[in-house]
Short mmCIF file of C-alpha atoms and ligand atoms in Angstrom, two decimals:
data_model
loop_
_atom_site.label_atom_id
_atom_site.label_comp_id
_atom_site.label_asym_id
_atom_site.label_seq_id
_atom_site.Cartn_x
_atom_site.Cartn_y
_atom_site.Cartn_z
CA MET I 234 0.00 0.00 0.00
CA LEU I 235 1.13 3.52 -0.78
CA HIS I 236 0.96 5.81 2.25
CA VAL I 237 -0.36 9.16 1.05
CA GLY I 238 -0.24 12.29 3.20
CA ILE I 239 -2.56 15.19 2.43
CA ASN I 240 -1.34 18.62 3.50
CA GLY I 241 -4.32 21.03 3.58
CA PHE I 242 -7.76 19.54 4.22
CA GLY I 243 -10.08 21.98 2.45
CA THR I 244 -12.22 21.77 -0.68
CA ILE I 245 -9.74 19.69 -2.69
CA GLY I 246 -7.84 18.02 0.16
CA LYS I 247 -10.85 16.37 1.79
CA ARG I 248 -11.98 14.98 -1.56
CA VAL I 249 -8.49 13.70 -2.36
CA ALA I 250 -8.31 12.02 1.06
CA ASP I 251 -11.62 10.21 0.51
CA ALA I 252 -10.50 9.22 -3.01
CA VAL I 253 -7.20 7.83 -1.70
CA ARG I 254 -9.10 5.84 0.91
CA ALA I 255 -11.27 4.32 -1.85
CA GLN I 256 -8.25 2.97 -3.79
CA PRO I 257 -7.18 -0.65 -3.36
CA ASP I 258 -3.47 0.20 -3.48
CA MET I 259 -3.34 3.32 -1.27
CA THR I 260 -4.00 4.37 2.28
CA VAL I 261 -4.25 7.80 3.92
CA ALA I 262 -1.14 8.35 6.07
CA GLY I 263 -2.84 11.38 7.60
CA VAL I 264 -4.07 14.87 6.87
CA SER I 265 -2.80 18.19 8.12
CA LYS I 266 -4.64 21.40 8.87
CA ARG I 267 -3.57 24.83 9.96
CA THR I 268 -6.73 25.68 11.85
CA PRO I 269 -9.03 23.47 13.93
CA ASN I 270 -12.17 24.49 12.03
CA PHE I 271 -15.14 22.34 10.93
CA GLU I 272 -13.05 20.55 8.33
CA ALA I 273 -10.62 19.44 11.05
CA THR I 274 -13.53 17.91 12.94
CA ILE I 275 -14.63 16.16 9.72
CA ALA I 276 -11.13 14.73 9.31
CA HIS I 277 -11.29 13.50 12.87
CA ASP I 278 -14.78 12.03 12.46
CA ARG I 279 -13.71 10.20 9.29
CA GLY I 280 -10.89 8.57 11.19
CA TYR I 281 -7.99 10.30 9.44
CA ASP I 282 -4.90 10.89 11.57
CA LEU I 283 -4.74 14.65 12.04
CA TYR I 284 -1.52 16.70 12.03
CA SER I 285 -1.10 20.40 12.75
CA ALA I 286 0.46 22.68 10.14
CA GLY I 287 0.26 26.12 11.75
CA GLU I 288 2.99 28.14 13.46
CA ASP I 289 1.37 27.53 16.83
CA GLY I 290 1.81 23.77 16.45
CA ARG I 291 -0.66 21.45 18.13
CA ALA I 292 -1.86 23.92 20.79
CA PRO I 293 -4.91 25.32 18.89
CA PHE I 294 -6.09 21.77 18.21
CA ASP I 295 -5.61 20.79 21.87
CA THR I 296 -7.69 23.83 22.86
CA ALA I 297 -10.42 22.76 20.42
CA GLY I 298 -10.36 19.25 21.88
CA LEU I 299 -8.97 17.67 18.70
CA HIS I 300 -6.23 15.09 19.06
CA THR I 301 -3.28 15.47 16.67
CA GLU I 302 -0.65 12.86 15.93
CA GLY I 303 2.09 15.44 15.45
CA THR I 304 3.02 18.27 13.12
CA VAL I 305 3.12 18.39 9.34
CA HIS I 306 6.82 17.39 9.53
CA ASP I 307 5.79 14.09 11.10
CA LEU I 308 3.14 13.59 8.42
CA VAL I 309 5.59 14.17 5.58
CA ALA I 310 8.06 11.76 7.20
CA ALA I 311 5.31 9.09 7.43
CA SER I 312 4.22 9.47 3.79
CA ASP I 313 5.41 7.79 0.60
CA VAL I 314 3.87 10.65 -1.41
CA VAL I 315 2.40 13.96 -0.22
CA VAL I 316 -0.46 15.74 -1.93
CA ASP I 317 -0.24 19.45 -1.15
CA THR I 318 -3.74 20.91 -1.21
CA THR I 319 -3.03 24.12 0.64
CA PRO I 320 -4.31 27.44 -0.77
CA GLY I 321 -2.63 28.73 -3.95
CA GLY I 322 0.89 30.01 -3.28
CA ILE I 323 1.35 28.12 -0.01
CA GLY I 324 2.41 24.95 -1.81
CA ALA I 325 5.55 26.68 -3.13
CA LYS I 326 6.44 27.60 0.46
CA ASN I 327 6.08 23.93 1.44
CA ALA I 328 8.32 22.63 -1.38
CA ASP I 329 11.50 22.63 0.75
CA LEU I 330 9.74 20.63 3.46
CA TYR I 331 9.01 17.82 1.00
CA ALA I 332 12.48 17.99 -0.54
CA ASP I 333 14.14 17.88 2.91
CA HIS I 334 12.27 14.64 3.66
CA ASP I 335 12.93 13.32 0.16
CA THR I 336 9.17 12.76 -0.16
CA PRO I 337 7.67 13.04 -3.66
CA ALA I 338 5.07 15.81 -3.74
CA ILE I 339 2.06 16.75 -5.84
CA PHE I 340 1.02 20.39 -6.03
CA GLN I 341 -2.21 21.96 -7.28
CA GLY I 342 -3.15 24.35 -10.04
CA GLY I 343 -3.08 27.42 -7.77
CA GLU I 344 0.73 27.18 -7.81
CA ASP I 345 2.93 28.55 -10.55
CA PRO I 346 4.06 25.85 -12.99
CA GLY I 347 7.68 26.25 -11.82
CA VAL I 348 6.79 24.70 -8.45
CA ALA I 349 7.12 21.22 -9.97
CA GLU I 350 9.01 19.29 -12.62
CA MET I 351 5.92 18.98 -14.78
CA SER I 352 2.26 19.95 -15.15
CA PHE I 353 0.13 16.80 -14.96
CA ASN I 354 -3.00 15.53 -16.63
CA ALA I 355 -3.48 11.76 -16.56
CA ARG I 356 -4.94 11.44 -20.06
CA ALA I 357 -2.37 13.74 -21.62
CA ASN I 358 1.03 13.04 -20.04
CA TYR I 359 0.90 10.42 -17.26
CA GLU I 360 4.10 8.73 -18.43
CA SER I 361 6.11 11.97 -18.10
CA ALA I 362 5.42 11.93 -14.36
CA LEU I 363 6.67 8.38 -13.75
CA ASN I 364 9.11 8.43 -10.81
CA ALA I 365 9.23 12.24 -10.80
CA ASP I 366 9.90 13.95 -7.47
CA THR I 367 7.24 16.60 -8.06
CA ALA I 368 4.23 17.23 -10.30
CA ARG I 369 1.55 19.91 -10.44
CA VAL I 370 -2.01 18.75 -11.15
CA VAL I 371 -3.27 21.55 -13.36
CA SER I 372 -6.30 23.64 -12.39
CA CYS I 373 -9.90 22.52 -12.75
CA ASN I 374 -10.29 24.47 -15.99
CA THR I 375 -7.01 23.29 -17.48
CA THR I 376 -7.85 19.72 -16.48
CA GLY I 377 -11.20 20.04 -18.26
CA LEU I 378 -9.59 21.37 -21.42
CA SER I 379 -6.70 18.86 -21.39
CA ARG I 380 -9.08 15.90 -21.16
CA LEU I 381 -11.00 17.23 -24.13
CA PHE I 382 -8.01 18.16 -26.27
CA ALA I 383 -6.08 14.89 -25.75
CA PRO I 384 -8.37 12.67 -27.86
CA LEU I 385 -9.13 15.43 -30.40
CA ARG I 386 -5.42 16.06 -30.93
CA GLU I 387 -4.62 12.36 -31.29
CA ARG I 388 -7.47 11.59 -33.71
CA TYR I 389 -7.88 14.76 -35.78
CA GLY I 390 -5.01 17.16 -34.97
CA ILE I 391 -5.63 20.63 -33.53
CA GLU I 392 -4.84 23.69 -35.62
CA LYS I 393 -6.17 26.28 -33.18
CA ALA I 394 -8.36 26.36 -30.05
CA ARG I 395 -10.45 29.30 -28.82
CA VAL I 396 -12.22 28.97 -25.49
CA THR I 397 -14.37 31.33 -23.42
CA LEU I 398 -14.44 30.22 -19.80
CA VAL I 399 -17.48 31.36 -17.83
CA ARG I 400 -16.24 30.75 -14.31
CA ARG I 401 -18.08 30.35 -11.04
CA GLY I 402 -17.49 33.29 -8.69
CA GLY I 403 -16.44 31.02 -5.81
CA ASP I 404 -16.96 27.63 -4.23
CA PRO I 405 -20.01 27.17 -1.96
CA GLY I 406 -17.88 27.60 1.17
CA GLN I 407 -16.06 30.70 -0.11
CA THR I 408 -18.39 33.26 1.43
CA SER I 409 -16.05 36.18 0.73
CA ARG I 410 -15.94 35.66 -3.05
CA GLY I 411 -18.09 37.16 -5.78
CA PRO I 412 -19.45 38.80 -7.84
CA ILE I 413 -22.85 38.71 -6.14
CA ASN I 414 -24.73 40.52 -8.88
CA ASP I 415 -22.59 41.16 -11.93
CA THR I 416 -20.90 39.59 -14.94
CA LEU I 417 -17.19 40.31 -15.03
CA PRO I 418 -14.64 39.95 -17.78
CA ASP I 419 -11.99 38.28 -15.58
CA PRO I 420 -9.20 38.66 -16.27
CA VAL I 421 -9.84 41.59 -18.61
CA GLU I 422 -6.54 40.88 -20.37
CA ILE I 423 -6.64 38.53 -23.34
CA PRO I 424 -5.57 35.79 -23.47
CA SER I 425 -6.47 34.80 -19.93
CA HIS I 426 -3.95 32.71 -18.01
CA HIS I 427 -5.82 29.52 -18.95
CA GLY I 428 -4.38 29.26 -22.48
CA PRO I 429 -0.74 29.40 -21.32
CA ASP I 430 -1.62 26.91 -18.58
CA VAL I 431 -2.98 24.46 -21.18
CA GLN I 432 0.34 24.90 -22.99
CA THR I 433 2.19 23.61 -19.91
CA VAL I 434 0.46 20.29 -20.72
CA PHE I 435 0.39 20.59 -24.54
CA PRO I 436 3.23 22.97 -25.54
CA ASP I 437 2.32 22.64 -29.23
CA ILE I 438 -1.36 23.65 -29.00
CA ASP I 439 -2.18 27.09 -30.39
CA ILE I 440 -4.87 28.37 -28.01
CA ASP I 441 -6.52 31.67 -27.08
CA THR I 442 -8.71 31.92 -23.99
CA MET I 443 -11.01 34.58 -22.53
CA GLY I 444 -12.24 34.43 -18.93
CA MET I 445 -15.37 35.67 -17.21
CA LYS I 446 -16.76 35.38 -13.67
CA VAL I 447 -20.45 35.09 -12.87
CA PRO I 448 -22.51 34.83 -9.65
CA THR I 449 -22.75 31.07 -9.21
CA THR I 450 -20.96 28.53 -7.03
CA GLN I 451 -22.07 25.51 -9.07
CA MET I 452 -19.70 24.87 -11.97
CA HIS I 453 -17.64 26.52 -14.70
CA THR I 454 -19.00 26.50 -18.26
CA HIS I 455 -16.70 26.49 -21.30
CA SER I 456 -17.71 27.65 -24.76
CA VAL I 457 -15.24 25.78 -26.97
CA ASN I 458 -14.21 26.22 -30.61
CA VAL I 459 -11.45 23.97 -31.93
CA THR I 460 -10.23 24.22 -35.50
CA LEU I 461 -9.24 20.66 -36.36
CA GLU I 462 -6.70 19.53 -38.94
CA SER I 463 -9.38 17.33 -40.54
CA ASN I 464 -13.15 17.52 -40.80
CA PRO I 465 -14.91 14.64 -39.05
CA SER I 466 -18.68 14.47 -38.71
CA ALA I 467 -20.26 15.64 -35.47
CA THR I 468 -21.40 12.04 -34.93
CA ALA I 469 -17.82 10.79 -35.18
CA VAL I 470 -16.68 13.40 -32.65
CA ARG I 471 -19.47 12.43 -30.26
CA GLU I 472 -18.43 8.77 -30.53
CA LEU I 473 -14.79 9.63 -29.91
CA LEU I 474 -15.63 11.69 -26.83
CA THR I 475 -18.16 9.17 -25.47
CA ALA I 476 -15.40 6.55 -25.37
CA GLU I 477 -13.38 8.67 -22.91
CA SER I 478 -14.05 7.60 -19.33
CA ARG I 479 -13.76 11.12 -17.87
CA LEU I 480 -15.99 12.79 -20.45
CA PHE I 481 -19.75 12.59 -19.96
CA LEU I 482 -21.85 13.46 -23.00
CA ILE I 483 -25.15 14.69 -21.62
CA PRO I 484 -27.95 13.10 -23.66
CA GLU I 485 -30.58 15.57 -24.84
CA THR I 486 -33.27 13.28 -23.42
CA LEU I 487 -32.19 13.97 -19.82
CA GLY I 488 -33.42 17.56 -20.06
CA ILE I 489 -30.37 18.93 -18.25
CA ASP I 490 -30.17 22.60 -19.16
CA GLY I 491 -27.41 23.78 -16.83
CA ALA I 492 -25.15 23.16 -13.85
CA GLY I 493 -28.03 23.18 -11.37
CA LYS I 494 -29.70 20.12 -12.87
CA LEU I 495 -26.33 18.47 -13.46
CA LYS I 496 -25.50 18.73 -9.76
CA GLU I 497 -29.00 17.54 -8.87
CA TYR I 498 -28.53 14.55 -11.19
CA THR I 499 -25.23 13.52 -9.61
CA ARG I 500 -26.66 13.98 -6.11
CA ASP I 501 -29.56 11.72 -7.13
CA ALA I 502 -27.02 9.25 -8.55
CA GLY I 503 -25.54 9.00 -5.06
CA ARG I 504 -22.27 10.81 -5.68
CA PRO I 505 -20.44 11.90 -2.51
CA ARG I 506 -21.00 15.66 -2.04
CA GLY I 507 -22.79 15.58 -5.44
CA ASP I 508 -19.34 15.54 -7.05
CA VAL I 509 -19.06 15.54 -10.84
CA TRP I 510 -15.63 14.11 -11.66
CA GLU I 511 -16.28 14.12 -15.41
CA ASN I 512 -16.32 16.94 -17.96
CA CYS I 513 -20.00 17.33 -18.84
CA ILE I 514 -20.44 18.01 -22.57
CA TRP I 515 -23.89 18.78 -23.97
CA ALA I 516 -24.13 16.15 -26.72
CA GLU I 517 -26.36 18.26 -28.96
CA SER I 518 -23.93 21.19 -28.74
CA VAL I 519 -21.24 19.14 -30.53
CA THR I 520 -21.26 20.75 -33.97
CA VAL I 521 -18.78 20.66 -36.85
CA GLU I 522 -18.73 23.37 -39.55
CA ASP I 523 -15.96 22.64 -42.08
CA ASN I 524 -12.94 22.05 -39.78
CA ASP I 525 -14.42 23.92 -36.83
CA LEU I 526 -15.72 21.98 -33.84
CA TYR I 527 -17.98 23.76 -31.34
CA LEU I 528 -19.32 22.56 -28.01
CA PHE I 529 -20.32 23.57 -24.48
CA GLN I 530 -18.95 21.78 -21.43
CA ALA I 531 -19.46 22.20 -17.69
CA ILE I 532 -16.65 21.56 -15.21
CA HIS I 533 -17.19 20.91 -11.51
CA GLN I 534 -14.29 22.87 -10.05
CA GLU I 535 -14.34 21.08 -6.70
CA ALA I 536 -14.19 17.59 -8.18
CA ASP I 537 -12.58 17.13 -11.61
CA VAL I 538 -8.98 17.31 -10.33
CA VAL I 539 -9.60 14.60 -7.70
CA PRO I 540 -9.09 11.51 -9.93
CA GLU I 541 -6.13 13.28 -11.53
CA ASN I 542 -4.46 13.61 -8.12
CA ILE I 543 -4.89 9.87 -7.56
CA ASP I 544 -3.24 9.08 -10.90
CA ALA I 545 -0.45 11.54 -10.11
CA VAL I 546 0.24 9.66 -6.87
CA ARG I 547 0.58 6.40 -8.83
CA ALA I 548 2.78 8.01 -11.46
CA LEU I 549 5.18 9.53 -8.95
CA SER I 550 5.39 6.24 -7.06
CA GLY I 551 6.42 4.54 -10.31
CA ARG I 552 4.47 1.42 -9.35
CA THR I 553 1.93 1.61 -12.18
CA PRO I 554 3.77 2.44 -15.42
CA ASP I 555 0.66 2.26 -17.61
CA ALA I 556 -1.59 5.34 -17.74
CA ALA I 557 -4.70 3.47 -18.88
CA ARG I 558 -4.28 0.97 -16.04
CA SER I 559 -4.06 3.72 -13.43
CA ILE I 560 -6.96 5.69 -14.90
CA SER I 561 -9.29 2.69 -14.99
CA ARG I 562 -8.25 1.67 -11.47
CA THR I 563 -8.95 5.16 -10.15
CA ASP I 564 -12.25 5.41 -11.99
CA GLU I 565 -13.48 2.04 -10.83
CA ALA I 566 -12.63 2.66 -7.17
CA LEU I 567 -14.06 6.18 -7.16
CA GLY I 568 -17.11 5.52 -9.34
CA VAL I 569 -16.28 7.77 -12.28
CA GLY I 570 -18.95 7.30 -14.96
CA ARG I 571 -21.15 5.41 -12.52
CA GLY I 572 -24.84 6.25 -12.49
CA LEU I 573 -24.69 8.48 -15.57
CA VAL I 574 -26.71 7.65 -18.69
CA GLN I 575 -24.35 8.07 -21.63
CA HIS I 576 -25.26 9.68 -24.92
CA GLY I 577 -26.72 7.03 -27.21
CA GLY I 578 -26.40 4.25 -24.66
CA SER I 579 -27.18 2.88 -21.26
CA THR I 580 -25.88 3.84 -17.84
CA ALA I 581 -22.09 3.81 -17.89
CA ARG I 582 -20.49 1.23 -15.61
CA ARG I 583 -16.88 0.96 -16.57
CA THR I 584 -14.74 -1.77 -15.05
CA ALA I 585 -11.04 -1.99 -14.42
CA ASP I 586 -10.59 -4.02 -17.60
CA ASP I 587 -12.21 -1.52 -19.97
P1 NAD M 300 -9.21 25.60 0.53
O1 NAD M 300 -8.98 26.96 1.06
O2 NAD M 300 -10.59 25.09 0.45
O3 NAD M 300 -8.40 24.54 1.40
C1 NAD M 300 -7.08 24.76 1.80
C2 NAD M 300 -6.83 24.07 3.13
O4 NAD M 300 -5.47 24.24 3.50
C3 NAD M 300 -7.67 24.62 4.28
O5 NAD M 300 -8.15 23.54 5.05
C4 NAD M 300 -6.68 25.45 5.10
O6 NAD M 300 -7.01 25.48 6.47
C5 NAD M 300 -5.41 24.67 4.87
N1 NAD M 300 -4.19 25.45 5.02
C6 NAD M 300 -4.00 26.77 4.87
N2 NAD M 300 -2.70 27.07 5.03
C7 NAD M 300 -2.06 25.92 5.29
C8 NAD M 300 -0.73 25.57 5.54
N3 NAD M 300 0.24 26.47 5.60
N4 NAD M 300 -0.44 24.26 5.75
C9 NAD M 300 -1.41 23.31 5.70
N5 NAD M 300 -2.69 23.59 5.46
C10 NAD M 300 -3.01 24.87 5.26
O7 NAD M 300 -8.46 25.55 -0.86
P2 NAD M 300 -8.85 24.63 -2.11
O8 NAD M 300 -9.96 25.24 -2.85
O9 NAD M 300 -8.95 23.21 -1.67
O10 NAD M 300 -7.57 24.83 -3.03
C11 NAD M 300 -6.37 24.11 -2.80
C12 NAD M 300 -5.53 24.14 -4.06
O11 NAD M 300 -6.27 23.49 -5.10
C13 NAD M 300 -5.21 25.55 -4.60
O12 NAD M 300 -3.95 25.50 -5.25
C14 NAD M 300 -6.29 25.77 -5.62
O13 NAD M 300 -5.93 26.71 -6.60
C15 NAD M 300 -6.42 24.38 -6.20
N6 NAD M 300 -7.71 24.11 -6.84
C16 NAD M 300 -8.87 24.54 -6.27
C17 NAD M 300 -10.06 24.29 -6.92
C18 NAD M 300 -11.36 24.79 -6.37
O14 NAD M 300 -12.25 25.10 -7.14
N7 NAD M 300 -11.54 24.87 -5.07
C19 NAD M 300 -10.07 23.58 -8.12
C20 NAD M 300 -8.89 23.08 -8.63
C21 NAD M 300 -7.69 23.37 -7.99
#
């Protein structure tokens, strides 16, 4: 079993911890928190060994009546791989800690790309992370675009991509974020940082991106135009995308018109926290005009990077050299695809051998 430590038990960290626990070849070495807030009590209630990461050490947790096993140094020492899920920018400050313990570390998309040896997406470049000391799982938006571009690039070639990202103002727990009642070009500069971030995964893709922020906490929505190097039919593109385990083509018959119903659907399907690990592509939006492909996809910012972190752990450990093997193992244990009716077919239930 791989012992995985999770430093930072917030939106992403708690989901990664639960996903690690679900894997047959991994166990949670422990989780660390800076403050003894409600998420620390959740960690405790779920039976994760809790470590303190703040300057005041274990004292604030003692005061809150929460037992800790030690500090974050002890957690890193006890881990085969650490997943750093601290807020953006803090991961870079933790890099020396992981290096000092010679513990391979995975950072998140809120960090600059230079924090790690490579920017990771399982479908796009798993093999490049094998036995690496560090990797950065790219952001929720870049993950969503990388999963989409990987099969398109392989099958048809990509001449140019143009994407408008309509981003949620904040996560449900981020009460200080906004806008509350506005539609913001964000960032105003073009291209937004998303295009260059995609190029950390696919250096050869010509891409322009524009970002916006809107008053929702549900999901991001991408308006995608990809100029392909060939001109497949829309049906062929739908078939190609349907075959990808982390892409969900929303059938028209489901009557899902936005992120609200999508989240309701996955809650009804029994997903933990209503998580949507897959890119959700409206099947009827997939349109091809000459070489230009158009589609809309929704990305659940709190969830899509979670399976990618699990694959990154396997890649850094070097124990599973094959990307497809790791992806199917992660998906099976987590339930990716489970409970969702696929475009043109029945409810997806992929197995480890698919
Ligand atoms: P979060 O604020 O929800 O959680 C961060 C956790 O780290 C909190 O529990 C906090 O108490 C803890 N923490 C703060 N400082 C710490 C420190 N010094 N040591 C240990 N723990 C510390 O943040 P998040 O949304 O989970 O984001 C984590 C990373 O994932 C960021 O890089 C972010 O950009 C990236 N990311 C976030 C999302 C998203 O939508 N939330 C999506 C993809 C990637």
